[in-house]
């Protein structure tokens, strides 16, 4: 089965090609794009479309690559030895399997999501090269070699916060999720709000793109934020003409769902001041 758009997720043709190419080549799919463009949800939808279980590994700034393999709890073993616990004689009692180990030992093929890899230290991707290439690793404490029973479909996301090493990039199939154009965004919105009226949707998205494309904006609102904004609009039962508070207003109604920084609010306040001709 090949991946394509689903009833819950709109995938462009280019994205579908990237997913299917990575699956065929058995390469990790590295997906970059702005936050909120559906990178994490892509892995969930791929798993659903291919009828495969999903294992998620959400990376943090403190995450080490080895945690994806396993963690050895030496502190608990020392404590148990002081208490005379018989479990201390088997080191395997103190080894916790990581997400890669779980994916490698699954009964069938799985989708493995390594989410926001760019949050971790720059060495994090390099530390995973051998395991992702060979699909095996050694547990140092026991000498056990863990090999993948079935090569997982690996999807790696990045918000582009830092550059990834060339050696890592060479091993991946790459796709950048561009921000959707207005027609694609309409299709995405209709997945979530199938009953939204055309006139309201068009008016809202025109305003949204005007706001998003404002020069000097520090944090551009994402797909997830426009969905939140539209959910509020529908909950308030606003008409297209209600979206701006008054003629000539710079900010749309409920703009707190779209603008998330003080700098951006100040930017629009300055624009409003200029639109009024600089009057106080």
XYZ file of C-alpha atoms in Angstrom:
280
model
C 0.000 0.000 0.000
C 1.256 3.492 -0.865
C 0.791 6.664 1.131
C -1.467 9.427 -0.161
C -3.820 12.005 1.314
C -6.239 10.534 3.833
C -9.630 11.652 5.113
C -7.788 13.278 8.035
C -4.653 14.616 6.348
C -4.015 16.542 3.127
C -0.676 15.559 1.592
C 0.666 17.299 -1.493
C 1.772 15.116 -4.401
C 5.398 15.980 -3.613
C 5.032 14.874 0.011
C 3.370 11.601 -0.972
C 6.189 10.916 -3.455
C 8.782 11.597 -0.736
C 7.135 9.227 1.741
C 6.793 6.423 -0.782
C 10.351 6.905 -2.068
C 11.781 6.711 1.459
C 9.775 3.554 2.153
C 10.946 1.940 -1.090
C 14.605 2.922 -0.561
C 14.427 1.916 3.131
C 15.958 5.255 4.060
C 14.906 7.512 6.929
C 12.621 10.292 5.718
C 13.847 13.635 7.039
C 10.989 16.146 7.030
C 11.679 19.817 7.628
C 9.314 22.767 7.724
C 7.933 25.515 9.902
C 6.464 24.472 13.260
C 2.783 23.662 12.891
C 2.912 22.398 9.296
C 1.947 18.820 10.189
C 5.329 17.082 10.331
C 4.580 15.041 13.454
C 1.059 14.273 12.275
C 2.546 12.990 9.018
C 4.144 10.048 10.832
C 0.831 9.176 12.473
C -0.969 9.325 9.150
C 1.687 7.221 7.399
C 1.328 4.582 10.115
C -2.453 4.601 9.722
C -2.312 4.507 5.909
C 0.158 1.588 5.891
C -1.659 -0.181 8.762
C 1.518 -0.224 10.857
C 2.020 0.427 14.591
C 3.623 3.762 15.482
C 6.462 4.244 17.968
C 7.130 7.887 18.868
C 10.404 9.270 20.212
C 10.049 12.955 21.086
C 13.481 14.550 21.352
C 14.271 17.228 23.952
C 17.289 19.476 24.430
C 18.673 17.053 27.044
C 18.003 13.859 25.055
C 21.005 11.665 24.265
C 21.094 9.279 21.330
C 21.795 6.305 23.583
C 18.402 6.778 25.252
C 16.850 5.614 21.998
C 18.747 2.350 22.313
C 18.499 1.631 26.038
C 19.222 3.041 29.483
C 21.138 1.227 32.213
C 19.937 2.118 35.711
C 23.117 1.681 37.740
C 21.712 3.655 40.676
C 18.804 1.254 41.184
C 21.150 -1.714 40.927
C 23.440 -0.256 43.592
C 20.490 0.413 45.879
C 19.158 -3.111 45.409
C 22.577 -4.593 46.122
C 22.667 -2.724 49.422
C 19.242 -4.181 50.231
C 20.304 -7.693 49.312
C 17.879 -7.972 46.395
C 18.582 -11.070 44.259
C 17.701 -9.117 41.101
C 21.171 -7.530 41.122
C 22.724 -10.741 39.822
C 21.133 -10.188 36.393
C 22.079 -6.854 34.860
C 19.197 -7.170 32.384
C 16.818 -6.303 35.215
C 18.227 -2.770 35.108
C 18.193 -2.165 31.383
C 15.242 -0.229 29.969
C 14.584 -0.570 26.263
C 14.535 2.629 24.225
C 12.369 3.454 21.236
C 14.820 2.077 18.677
C 15.099 -1.197 20.563
C 11.311 -1.432 20.681
C 11.107 -0.770 16.921
C 13.860 -3.296 16.147
C 12.247 -6.058 18.203
C 8.657 -5.497 17.115
C 6.872 -8.558 15.746
C 6.210 -6.782 12.456
C 7.220 -3.624 10.646
C 6.512 -0.361 12.468
C 6.736 3.361 11.811
C 9.353 4.993 14.045
C 8.993 8.750 14.561
C 12.072 10.652 15.776
C 10.456 14.001 16.437
C 12.279 17.369 16.415
C 15.778 15.966 16.119
C 17.214 19.483 15.887
C 16.323 20.149 19.535
C 19.132 17.895 20.739
C 22.882 18.436 20.784
C 24.597 18.665 17.388
C 26.240 15.262 17.988
C 22.871 13.545 18.456
C 22.266 12.755 14.740
C 25.835 11.490 14.256
C 25.467 9.205 17.267
C 22.568 7.446 15.524
C 24.267 6.949 12.145
C 25.504 3.409 12.666
C 22.287 2.161 14.276
C 20.094 3.586 11.508
C 22.459 2.275 8.827
C 23.055 -1.243 10.129
C 19.767 -1.615 11.975
C 21.579 -3.132 14.937
C 23.442 -2.187 18.091
C 25.248 -3.876 20.981
C 24.201 -3.692 24.623
C 27.550 -3.033 26.283
C 26.519 -4.333 29.697
C 25.470 -7.764 28.396
C 27.199 -8.099 25.010
C 23.813 -8.767 23.392
C 23.470 -7.693 19.762
C 20.021 -6.288 19.028
C 19.111 -6.569 15.331
C 16.007 -5.299 13.639
C 13.632 -8.128 12.815
C 11.972 -5.859 10.272
C 13.396 -2.553 9.032
C 11.108 0.166 10.414
C 9.802 3.076 8.399
C 11.772 5.909 10.025
C 10.392 9.453 9.876
C 12.563 12.201 11.361
C 11.261 15.740 11.810
C 13.173 18.987 12.180
C 12.064 22.580 12.674
C 15.287 23.745 11.018
C 16.541 25.324 14.246
C 20.086 24.106 13.549
C 21.970 22.537 10.673
C 22.249 18.761 10.675
C 25.567 17.021 9.883
C 26.280 16.179 6.238
C 26.975 12.531 7.066
C 23.515 12.265 8.572
C 21.827 14.060 5.671
C 23.448 11.710 3.143
C 21.650 8.772 4.731
C 18.179 10.350 4.571
C 15.580 11.036 1.925
C 14.748 14.711 2.394
C 11.521 16.664 2.025
C 10.720 20.241 2.994
C 7.042 20.903 3.725
C 6.380 24.331 2.282
C 3.650 26.416 3.790
C 0.465 25.564 1.853
C -0.981 27.920 -0.720
C -4.533 29.151 -0.239
C -6.147 26.287 -2.186
C -4.246 23.611 -0.258
C -5.006 25.395 2.997
C -8.694 25.431 2.104
C -8.536 21.658 1.593
C -6.817 21.252 4.967
C -9.431 23.408 6.690
C -12.285 21.403 5.153
C -10.828 18.211 6.637
C -11.305 19.776 10.077
C -14.389 21.910 9.408
C -16.318 20.280 6.552
C -19.386 22.510 7.021
C -17.612 25.871 6.944
C -19.198 28.238 4.423
C -17.159 29.185 1.361
C -17.582 32.919 1.855
C -16.419 32.824 5.464
C -13.471 30.543 4.654
C -12.296 32.725 1.766
C -12.598 35.946 3.788
C -10.758 34.419 6.755
C -7.912 33.014 4.663
C -7.452 36.243 2.727
C -7.039 38.045 6.049
C -4.798 35.293 7.347
C -2.411 35.482 4.392
C -2.370 39.299 4.563
C -1.331 39.022 8.199
C 1.165 36.205 7.620
C 2.897 38.032 4.763
C 3.314 41.293 6.682
C 6.983 42.371 6.387
C 8.867 42.260 9.669
C 6.711 39.605 11.336
C 8.831 37.721 13.878
C 6.730 34.554 14.136
C 4.498 33.776 11.201
C 1.292 31.960 12.189
C 1.223 28.315 11.143
C -1.373 25.893 9.835
C -2.254 24.753 13.340
C -2.790 28.358 14.416
C -5.115 29.207 11.541
C -7.144 26.121 12.474
C -7.391 27.372 16.072
C -8.447 30.792 14.794
C -11.142 29.336 12.564
C -12.421 27.156 15.406
C -12.923 30.319 17.468
C -14.572 32.129 14.552
C -17.057 29.290 14.130
C -17.684 29.075 17.874
C -18.464 32.824 17.925
C -20.647 32.413 14.809
C -18.919 35.340 13.117
C -19.826 36.400 9.593
C -17.160 37.434 7.059
C -17.887 41.115 7.703
C -17.385 40.583 11.455
C -13.761 39.521 11.188
C -12.375 43.056 11.387
C -13.397 45.093 14.380
C -13.861 48.262 12.311
C -13.165 49.539 8.805
C -9.428 49.931 8.294
C -8.507 47.870 11.334
C -5.142 46.147 10.912
C -5.730 43.131 13.114
C -8.561 40.641 12.634
C -10.872 39.544 15.412
C -9.454 36.947 17.828
C -5.930 37.651 16.607
C -4.499 36.169 19.808
C -4.808 32.773 18.142
C -2.480 33.957 15.362
C 0.050 36.366 16.874
C 2.145 34.922 19.682
C 4.844 37.510 20.383
C 4.781 40.979 21.884
C 7.049 42.213 19.078
C 4.483 41.221 16.455
C 1.655 42.927 18.336
C 3.749 46.101 18.528
C 4.448 45.809 14.796
C 0.730 45.871 14.007
C 0.129 48.687 16.488
C 2.719 50.758 14.595
C 1.075 49.864 11.282
C -2.311 50.928 12.654
C -0.774 54.241 13.801
C 0.677 54.839 10.342
C -2.626 53.954 8.674
C -4.298 56.646 10.767
C -1.821 59.138 9.366
C 0.331 59.275 12.468
C -2.363 60.805 14.616
C -2.226 59.892 18.323
